Every structure is written in C-alpha cells, then in structure tokens.
CSV table of C-alpha atoms in Angstrom, one decimal:
chain,number,residue,atom,x,y,z
A,1054,MET,CA,0.5,22.8,14.1
A,1055,THR,CA,0.9,19.4,12.7
A,1056,SER,CA,-1.3,17.6,15.2
A,1057,SER,CA,-4.4,19.6,14.1
A,1058,LEU,CA,-4.2,18.6,10.5
A,1059,ARG,CA,-6.6,15.6,10.9
A,1060,ARG,CA,-9.3,18.1,11.8
A,1061,LEU,CA,-8.9,20.1,8.6
A,1062,SER,CA,-12.0,20.1,6.4
A,1063,PHE,CA,-11.0,19.2,2.9
A,1064,LEU,CA,-10.4,22.3,0.8
A,1065,ALA,CA,-12.3,22.8,-2.4
A,1066,ALA,CA,-10.2,22.3,-5.5
A,1067,LEU,CA,-9.4,25.4,-7.6
A,1068,ALA,CA,-8.7,23.6,-10.8
A,1069,VAL,CA,-9.6,20.2,-12.5
A,1070,LEU,CA,-7.1,18.0,-14.2
A,1071,PRO,CA,-7.0,18.4,-17.9
A,1072,ALA,CA,-8.4,15.3,-19.7
A,1073,ALA,CA,-5.1,15.0,-21.7
A,1074,ALA,CA,-3.2,14.3,-18.5
A,1075,LEU,CA,-5.5,11.3,-17.5
A,1076,ALA,CA,-4.8,7.9,-18.9
A,1077,GLY,CA,-7.8,5.6,-18.0
A,1078,CYS,CA,-9.4,7.9,-16.0
A,1079,ALA,CA,-0.9,13.8,-1.5
A,1080,ALA,CA,15.0,25.4,23.8
A,1081,ARG,CA,13.9,22.9,25.9
A,1082,ASP,CA,15.9,20.4,27.9
A,1083,PRO,CA,15.4,17.0,26.5
A,1084,GLY,CA,15.4,15.6,30.0
A,1085,SER,CA,12.0,17.2,30.5
A,1086,HIS,CA,10.7,14.6,28.0
A,1087,THR,CA,8.4,17.0,26.2
A,1088,ARG,CA,7.2,15.8,22.8
A,1089,ASP,CA,9.3,18.1,20.7
A,1090,PRO,CA,12.4,19.5,22.4
A,1091,LEU,CA,13.4,22.6,20.5
A,1092,PRO,CA,17.1,23.6,20.9
A,1093,SER,CA,17.8,27.2,21.9
A,1094,ARG,CA,18.0,29.5,18.9
A,1095,THR,CA,21.4,30.6,20.2
A,1096,PRO,CA,23.1,27.8,18.4
A,1097,ALA,CA,22.4,27.8,14.7
A,1098,THR,CA,19.2,25.8,13.9
A,1099,SER,CA,20.7,24.5,10.7
A,1100,ALA,CA,23.7,22.2,10.5
A,1101,SER,CA,27.0,23.8,9.7
A,1102,PRO,CA,27.9,24.0,6.0
A,1103,THR,CA,31.0,21.8,6.7
A,1104,LEU,CA,28.9,19.0,8.1
A,1105,ALA,CA,26.1,19.4,5.7
A,1106,ALA,CA,28.0,19.9,2.5
A,1107,SER,CA,27.4,16.7,0.7
A,1108,PRO,CA,24.2,15.0,1.9
A,1109,THR,CA,21.8,18.0,1.8
A,1110,SER,CA,22.7,19.1,-1.6
A,1111,THR,CA,20.3,18.0,-4.4
A,1112,GLU,CA,23.3,17.8,-6.7
A,1113,ALA,CA,25.6,15.8,-4.6
A,1114,PRO,CA,25.5,12.0,-4.6
A,1115,ILE,CA,24.8,10.3,-1.2
A,1116,GLY,CA,26.7,7.0,-1.8
A,1117,GLY,CA,26.4,3.7,0.0
A,1118,GLY,CA,23.4,2.6,-2.1
A,1119,PHE,CA,20.9,5.0,-0.5
A,1120,PRO,CA,18.6,7.2,-2.6
A,1121,ASP,CA,19.7,10.7,-3.7
A,1122,ALA,CA,18.8,13.2,-6.4
A,1123,ARG,CA,20.1,10.9,-9.1
A,1124,THR,CA,17.8,8.0,-8.3
A,1125,THR,CA,14.6,9.8,-7.3
A,1126,GLY,CA,12.3,12.4,-8.7
A,1127,LEU,CA,11.5,13.1,-12.3
A,1128,ARG,CA,12.4,10.8,-15.2
A,1129,PRO,CA,15.1,12.6,-17.3
A,1130,GLY,CA,14.2,13.9,-20.7
A,1131,VAL,CA,10.4,13.8,-20.4
A,1132,PRO,CA,8.7,17.2,-21.0
A,1133,LEU,CA,6.2,18.4,-18.4
A,1134,LYS,CA,3.0,20.3,-19.0
A,1135,LYS,CA,2.5,23.3,-16.6
A,1136,VAL,CA,-0.9,23.4,-14.9
A,1137,GLY,CA,-2.5,24.9,-11.9
A,1138,GLU,CA,-4.1,23.1,-8.9
A,1139,VAL,CA,-5.3,19.7,-9.8
A,1140,THR,CA,-8.1,17.5,-8.4
A,1141,VAL,CA,-8.5,13.9,-9.4
A,1142,MET,CA,-12.0,12.5,-9.1
A,1143,LYS,CA,-11.8,9.4,-11.4
A,1144,GLU,CA,-11.0,6.0,-10.0
A,1145,GLY,CA,-7.9,4.4,-11.5
A,1146,ALA,CA,-6.8,7.6,-13.1
A,1147,VAL,CA,-3.1,8.0,-14.1
A,1148,VAL,CA,-1.7,11.5,-13.7
A,1149,GLU,CA,1.7,11.9,-15.4
A,1150,ASN,CA,4.1,14.3,-17.0
A,1151,LEU,CA,2.8,17.5,-15.3
A,1152,GLU,CA,4.2,20.4,-13.4
A,1153,VAL,CA,1.6,21.4,-10.9
A,1154,HIS,CA,1.7,24.8,-9.3
A,1155,GLY,CA,-0.5,24.5,-6.3
A,1156,LYS,CA,-2.1,21.4,-4.7
A,1157,LEU,CA,-2.6,18.0,-6.2
A,1158,ASN,CA,-5.8,16.6,-4.5
A,1159,ILE,CA,-6.6,12.8,-4.9
A,1160,LYS,CA,-10.3,12.2,-4.2
A,1161,ALA,CA,-10.7,8.8,-5.9
A,1162,ASP,CA,-9.4,5.3,-5.4
A,1163,ASN,CA,-6.4,3.7,-7.0
A,1164,VAL,CA,-4.9,6.8,-8.5
A,1165,THR,CA,-1.4,6.7,-9.9
A,1166,VAL,CA,0.7,9.9,-9.9
A,1167,ARG,CA,3.9,9.4,-12.0
A,1168,ASN,CA,6.6,11.7,-13.2
A,1169,VAL,CA,5.0,14.8,-11.8
A,1170,ARG,CA,6.5,17.9,-10.2
A,1171,VAL,CA,4.3,19.5,-7.6
A,1172,ILE,CA,5.2,22.9,-6.2
A,1173,GLY,CA,2.6,23.1,-3.5
A,1174,GLU,CA,1.4,25.7,-1.0
A,1175,GLY,CA,-0.6,25.9,2.1
A,1176,ASP,CA,-1.4,22.7,4.0
A,1177,TRP,CA,0.0,20.2,1.5
A,1178,SER,CA,1.5,19.6,-1.9
A,1179,ILE,CA,-0.2,16.3,-2.5
A,1180,ILE,CA,-3.1,14.8,-0.5
A,1181,GLN,CA,-5.0,11.6,-0.6
A,1182,ALA,CA,-8.3,12.7,0.9
A,1183,GLU,CA,-10.5,10.9,3.4
A,1184,GLY,CA,-12.5,8.3,1.6
A,1185,ALA,CA,-9.9,7.6,-1.0
A,1186,SER,CA,-7.4,4.7,-1.0
A,1187,GLY,CA,-4.8,3.0,-3.1
A,1188,ALA,CA,-2.8,6.0,-4.3
A,1189,VAL,CA,0.6,5.3,-5.8
A,1190,ILE,CA,3.0,8.3,-6.1
A,1191,GLU,CA,6.2,7.5,-7.9
A,1192,ASP,CA,9.1,9.2,-9.7
A,1193,CYS,CA,7.9,12.6,-8.6
A,1194,GLU,CA,9.5,15.8,-7.3
A,1195,ILE,CA,7.4,17.3,-4.5
A,1196,SER,CA,8.2,20.7,-2.8
A,1197,GLY,CA,7.1,24.1,-1.9
A,1198,ASP,CA,8.6,27.2,-3.5
A,1199,GLY,CA,10.5,28.3,-0.4
A,1200,THR,CA,8.6,31.5,0.0
A,1201,VAL,CA,5.0,30.4,0.4
A,1202,LYS,CA,4.6,27.8,3.1
A,1203,ALA,CA,4.0,24.2,2.0
A,1204,GLN,CA,3.3,22.2,5.2
A,1205,TRP,CA,3.2,18.6,3.9
A,1206,GLY,CA,4.9,17.1,0.9
A,1207,VAL,CA,2.4,14.2,0.9
A,1208,LEU,CA,-0.5,14.1,3.4
A,1209,ASN,CA,-2.7,11.0,3.6
A,1210,GLN,CA,-6.1,11.3,5.2
A,1211,GLY,CA,-7.4,8.2,3.4
A,1212,GLY,CA,-6.5,4.5,3.2
A,1213,GLN,CA,-3.5,2.7,1.8
A,1214,ILE,CA,-0.9,4.8,0.0
A,1215,THR,CA,2.5,4.1,-1.6
A,1216,VAL,CA,5.2,6.7,-2.3
A,1217,ARG,CA,8.4,5.5,-4.0
A,1218,ARG,CA,11.4,7.2,-5.6
A,1219,ALA,CA,10.1,10.6,-4.6
A,1220,ASN,CA,12.4,13.6,-4.2
A,1221,ILE,CA,10.7,15.7,-1.4
A,1222,HIS,CA,12.2,19.0,-0.3
A,1223,THR,CA,11.4,22.6,0.8
A,1224,VAL,CA,8.5,21.5,2.9
A,1225,SER,CA,7.9,21.5,6.7
A,1226,ASN,CA,6.9,17.8,6.8
A,1227,SER,CA,7.7,15.4,4.1
A,1228,PHE,CA,5.1,12.6,4.5
A,1229,GLY,CA,2.1,12.3,6.9
A,1230,SER,CA,0.3,9.0,7.4
A,1231,ASP,CA,-0.4,6.4,10.0
A,1232,HIS,CA,-0.2,3.7,7.4
A,1233,GLY,CA,1.2,3.0,4.0
A,1234,LEU,CA,4.6,2.5,2.4
A,1235,ILE,CA,7.2,5.1,1.6
A,1236,GLU,CA,10.4,3.7,0.0
A,1237,ASP,CA,13.4,4.5,-2.1
A,1238,SER,CA,12.8,8.2,-1.6
A,1239,TYR,CA,15.0,11.2,-0.8
A,1240,MET,CA,13.7,13.8,1.8
A,1241,HIS,CA,16.0,16.7,2.4
A,1242,ASP,CA,16.4,20.5,2.7
A,1243,PHE,CA,13.4,21.0,4.9
A,1244,LYS,CA,11.8,24.5,5.3
A,1245,GLU,CA,10.9,25.9,8.7
A,1246,PHE,CA,8.2,28.6,9.0
A,1247,PRO,CA,7.2,30.2,12.4
A,1248,GLY,CA,5.5,27.7,14.6
A,1249,ASP,CA,6.6,24.6,12.6
A,1250,HIS,CA,7.7,21.3,14.0
A,1251,VAL,CA,9.8,20.0,11.1
A,1252,THR,CA,9.7,16.3,10.4
A,1253,GLY,CA,10.3,13.7,7.7
A,1254,PRO,CA,7.7,10.9,7.7
A,1255,GLN,CA,5.3,11.4,10.6
A,1256,ALA,CA,2.5,9.3,12.1
A,1257,ASN,CA,0.1,10.6,14.7
A,1258,GLY,CA,-1.5,7.4,16.0
A,1259,SER,CA,-2.8,4.0,15.0
A,1260,PRO,CA,-2.9,2.6,11.5
A,1261,ARG,CA,-6.3,1.7,10.2
A,1262,LYS,CA,-7.5,-1.8,10.8
A,1263,GLY,CA,-5.6,-4.3,8.7
A,1264,LEU,CA,-2.9,-1.7,7.6
A,1265,SER,CA,0.6,-0.9,8.8
A,1266,LEU,CA,3.2,1.7,8.2
A,1267,THR,CA,6.5,0.9,6.4
A,1268,ILE,CA,9.4,3.4,6.0
A,1269,ARG,CA,12.0,1.5,4.0
A,1270,HIS,CA,15.3,2.4,2.2
A,1271,ASN,CA,15.0,6.2,2.2
A,1272,THR,CA,17.5,8.9,2.7
A,1273,ILE,CA,16.0,11.4,5.2
A,1274,LEU,CA,18.2,14.3,6.2
A,1275,ASN,CA,16.7,17.1,8.3
A,1276,GLN,CA,19.3,19.8,8.4
A,1277,LEU,CA,17.4,21.7,11.1
A,1278,SER,CA,17.9,21.1,14.8
A,1279,GLN,CA,14.2,20.3,15.3
A,1280,THR,CA,12.2,18.0,15.2
A,1281,SER,CA,13.1,14.7,13.5
A,1282,ALA,CA,13.9,12.6,10.5
A,1283,ILE,CA,11.1,10.3,11.4
A,1284,SER,CA,8.3,10.9,14.1
A,1285,LEU,CA,5.9,8.3,15.5
A,1286,TYR,CA,3.5,10.2,17.8
A,1287,GLN,CA,0.4,9.4,19.8
A,1288,ASP,CA,-1.6,12.5,19.2
A,1289,PHE,CA,-4.9,10.6,18.6
A,1290,SER,CA,-4.3,6.9,19.4
A,1291,ARG,CA,-1.7,4.3,20.3
A,1292,ALA,CA,1.2,3.7,17.9
A,1293,TYR,CA,1.7,0.1,16.6
A,1294,ASP,CA,2.7,-1.9,13.5
A,1295,VAL,CA,5.5,0.2,12.1
A,1296,LEU,CA,8.6,-0.9,10.3
A,1297,ILE,CA,11.5,1.5,9.9
A,1298,GLU,CA,14.1,-0.4,7.9
A,1299,ASN,CA,17.3,0.3,6.0
A,1300,ASN,CA,17.2,4.0,5.9
A,1301,LEU,CA,19.9,6.7,6.0
A,1302,LEU,CA,18.9,9.1,8.8
A,1303,GLY,CA,20.1,12.3,10.3
A,1304,GLY,CA,19.1,15.6,11.8
A,1305,GLY,CA,16.3,17.1,13.6
A,1306,GLY,CA,16.2,17.3,17.4
A,1307,TYR,CA,16.2,13.5,17.5
A,1308,ALA,CA,16.6,11.5,14.3
A,1309,ILE,CA,13.7,9.2,15.4
A,1310,TYR,CA,10.7,9.6,17.8
A,1311,GLY,CA,9.8,6.0,18.6
A,1312,GLY,CA,6.1,6.0,19.3
A,1313,ALA,CA,5.7,6.2,23.1
A,1314,GLY,CA,2.9,8.4,24.4
A,1315,LYS,CA,-0.2,9.0,26.3
A,1316,PHE,CA,-2.4,6.3,24.8
A,1317,GLY,CA,-0.4,3.3,26.0
A,1318,THR,CA,2.6,1.2,25.3
A,1319,PRO,CA,3.4,1.1,21.6
A,1320,THR,CA,3.8,-2.4,20.1
A,1321,ASN,CA,5.3,-4.0,17.0
A,1322,ILE,CA,7.5,-1.0,16.4
A,1323,LYS,CA,10.5,-2.3,14.5
A,1324,ILE,CA,13.5,0.0,13.9
A,1325,VAL,CA,16.0,-2.2,12.2
A,1326,ASN,CA,19.2,-2.0,10.1
A,1327,ASN,CA,19.2,1.7,9.7
A,1328,VAL,CA,22.3,3.9,9.2
A,1329,PHE,CA,22.5,7.1,11.3
A,1330,THR,CA,24.8,9.8,10.0
A,1331,ARG,CA,26.8,12.4,11.9
A,1332,ARG,CA,27.2,14.6,8.9
A,1333,LEU,CA,24.5,17.0,10.1
A,1334,PHE,CA,25.0,16.9,13.9
A,1335,PRO,CA,27.6,15.0,16.0
A,1336,LYS,CA,24.9,13.0,17.8
A,1337,GLY,CA,22.9,12.1,14.7
A,1338,GLY,CA,20.1,14.5,15.7
A,1339,PHE,CA,20.8,17.7,17.7
A,1340,TRP,CA,20.1,15.9,21.0
A,1341,GLY,CA,20.7,12.3,19.8
A,1342,PRO,CA,19.6,9.5,17.5
A,1343,LEU,CA,16.5,8.2,19.3
A,1344,THR,CA,13.8,9.2,21.8
A,1345,TYR,CA,10.4,8.0,23.0
A,1346,PHE,CA,11.1,4.3,22.1
A,1347,GLU,CA,9.7,1.7,24.5
A,1348,PRO,CA,12.0,-1.4,24.3
A,1349,LYS,CA,9.6,-3.4,26.6
A,1350,GLY,CA,6.6,-3.1,24.3
A,1351,LYS,CA,5.5,-6.4,22.7
A,1352,GLY,CA,7.2,-6.9,19.4
A,1353,ASN,CA,9.3,-3.7,19.6
A,1354,ARG,CA,12.8,-4.0,18.2
A,1355,PHE,CA,15.7,-1.7,17.8
A,1356,GLU,CA,18.4,-3.8,16.2
A,1357,GLY,CA,21.1,-3.6,13.6
A,1358,ASN,CA,21.2,0.2,13.6
A,1359,VAL,CA,24.7,1.6,13.2
A,1360,TRP,CA,26.6,4.9,12.8
A,1361,GLU,CA,27.6,5.6,9.2
A,1362,ASP,CA,31.2,6.6,10.0
A,1363,THR,CA,32.2,3.8,12.4
A,1364,ARG,CA,29.6,1.1,11.8
A,1365,GLU,CA,29.4,1.0,15.6
A,1366,ALA,CA,26.0,-0.3,16.9
A,1367,ILE,CA,23.5,2.2,18.4
A,1368,GLU,CA,21.7,1.1,21.5
A,1369,PRO,CA,18.2,2.2,22.4
C-alpha cells in the first residue's frame, strides 16, 4: 500500500550508469469519510470512452494552454541509448538521452535527469533516495510497461526535488513527495493493480523544515474511479504549506484530497485557480471534486477554482 513506502529499505541497484551518459559527473459510501472511498466495482472503474476520448489519449491535444503530450516528455529527434537499471552516485551528475529499462535511482545531490525515458518496475520508476537532495527531472517520459507493476512514477524520499515537463503514465501513482515542485507536466492513463490506491501527486504528511510542496500548471487526469488526481494525506504527520495552482484536474474518487487527517488541522493549504473537468466523470471525480479540505485552517484557501465547461465557481 502507498502509506508503507516510507518504510521501504532502499533497494540495491542492479546496474551502474555508463560513464558516457554522465556530463560532469525518482465501494464505500463517501459519507463514511474513510480516507479512500472506492466505488463499487459494479459501475465501470474507468471513465466511459465517450467522456474520456480526448484528454486521456497521449496523442490528443488538451487545449486551453494546459500541458499535454505535445508539450511534455522527450525532446523530438534526439536518439536515446537503451540501458538497464541505473544508479547515480556522483553529485551534480547530468543523466540524459537514455532509455532506462528498470529503475533510475538517484543517490547523490543536485542530479539532473533530462530527456530520458524510464520504463520502470516494482516500487518506482525514478527515486531520489533518502539523504539526496536537489534532483531536477525534466523533459522525461516516465512509465511502467503496463504488465509489470510500476507503483510510483517519481518517488522522493530525500530533500528538495523538481519535476517539470514530464509525461507520466501507466503507473499507479505519478509523484510521491511531501515537498518539492512539480510543474508543466502531464499525468494520465494510470494503471491499477490489485490493492492499489491510484493517485496523481501524493503527499503523506509534513514537508521537511524550510520546504514546501507546489503542484502548478499540470494536467492530471485519472481515468479510474479511485482514488484521486491529487492527494494530501496525514499518514505520518500534519499536512501544511502546499500550493495547488492552475492545474487541469479530473478523475479518481475525488479529484483532490485536501489534507485533513488525524494529526491535526492542516494549515496553509492553498488550492487556487484550478480547472476541474467533467470529461471523465460528471462530478469531476467519481464522487466529486474535493474532500478532506478544512476551510477553517489558518491560511487555507480554496478560491478561483472553476468547472472547465461552464467556468462556474466550485465551492469547498
């Protein structure tokens, strides 16, 4: 389950990055208010083809200025070198122009991963391991192969991390971190394996001291009827200092889980100027657009959020 991933011991790498690739050198009733209401399997757990036709296709443009397959992922015309699992141990390394089959493990500070396709398996496709910080992952395609489970597209167990212009698909959870920045990315066509709770970006508690989490200007479309496009949870500690801004969101049980939980009132949770789509489900998510948001928490804001089709305001 996703809440146990923090307790994973880091797996030993199976392959080391070739030197040539381094330049300078991761059906319940919603009224019961359980964390993850799963719709009955009697209704289809994926959105109907009619509703989902355009936004979940990697070939179809999204429109409206939001990221899609044309504006994210690999740089066109650049050949990639196929390699197996990769572990980066050198501070400041630049990993680029590779097709990685297996995990990409970042175990050093200030690593840049650029124009890389990672077809992962197991617990993640890319990880920034505990003790590492400063990873920048940009212009990458990150996925599983659809047959062997890939739990996380990018999993962060370390410090600051930035993900931008990534095309993340065919994984159970696209991005896992309590802090960092994910922007201008396209997360879609999620893959559910038995026991999964399927999410886009997910935080499980507090950011590290001095850090915050920003999820800005992404397209996040979870075609499944569970769990979310974005989830803020309190599995380990209280949620605070999160900005969710100017995203196109839809799908899951609820499009957003807003951070309320057992460790206390979340604070400084700002969900502003997002567009919620009904292309996947009539209510945005299977149950609705938002749950577990605490409007009375200090600094919490849910403002400027609208429906894509009508531009009507959405109230918390």
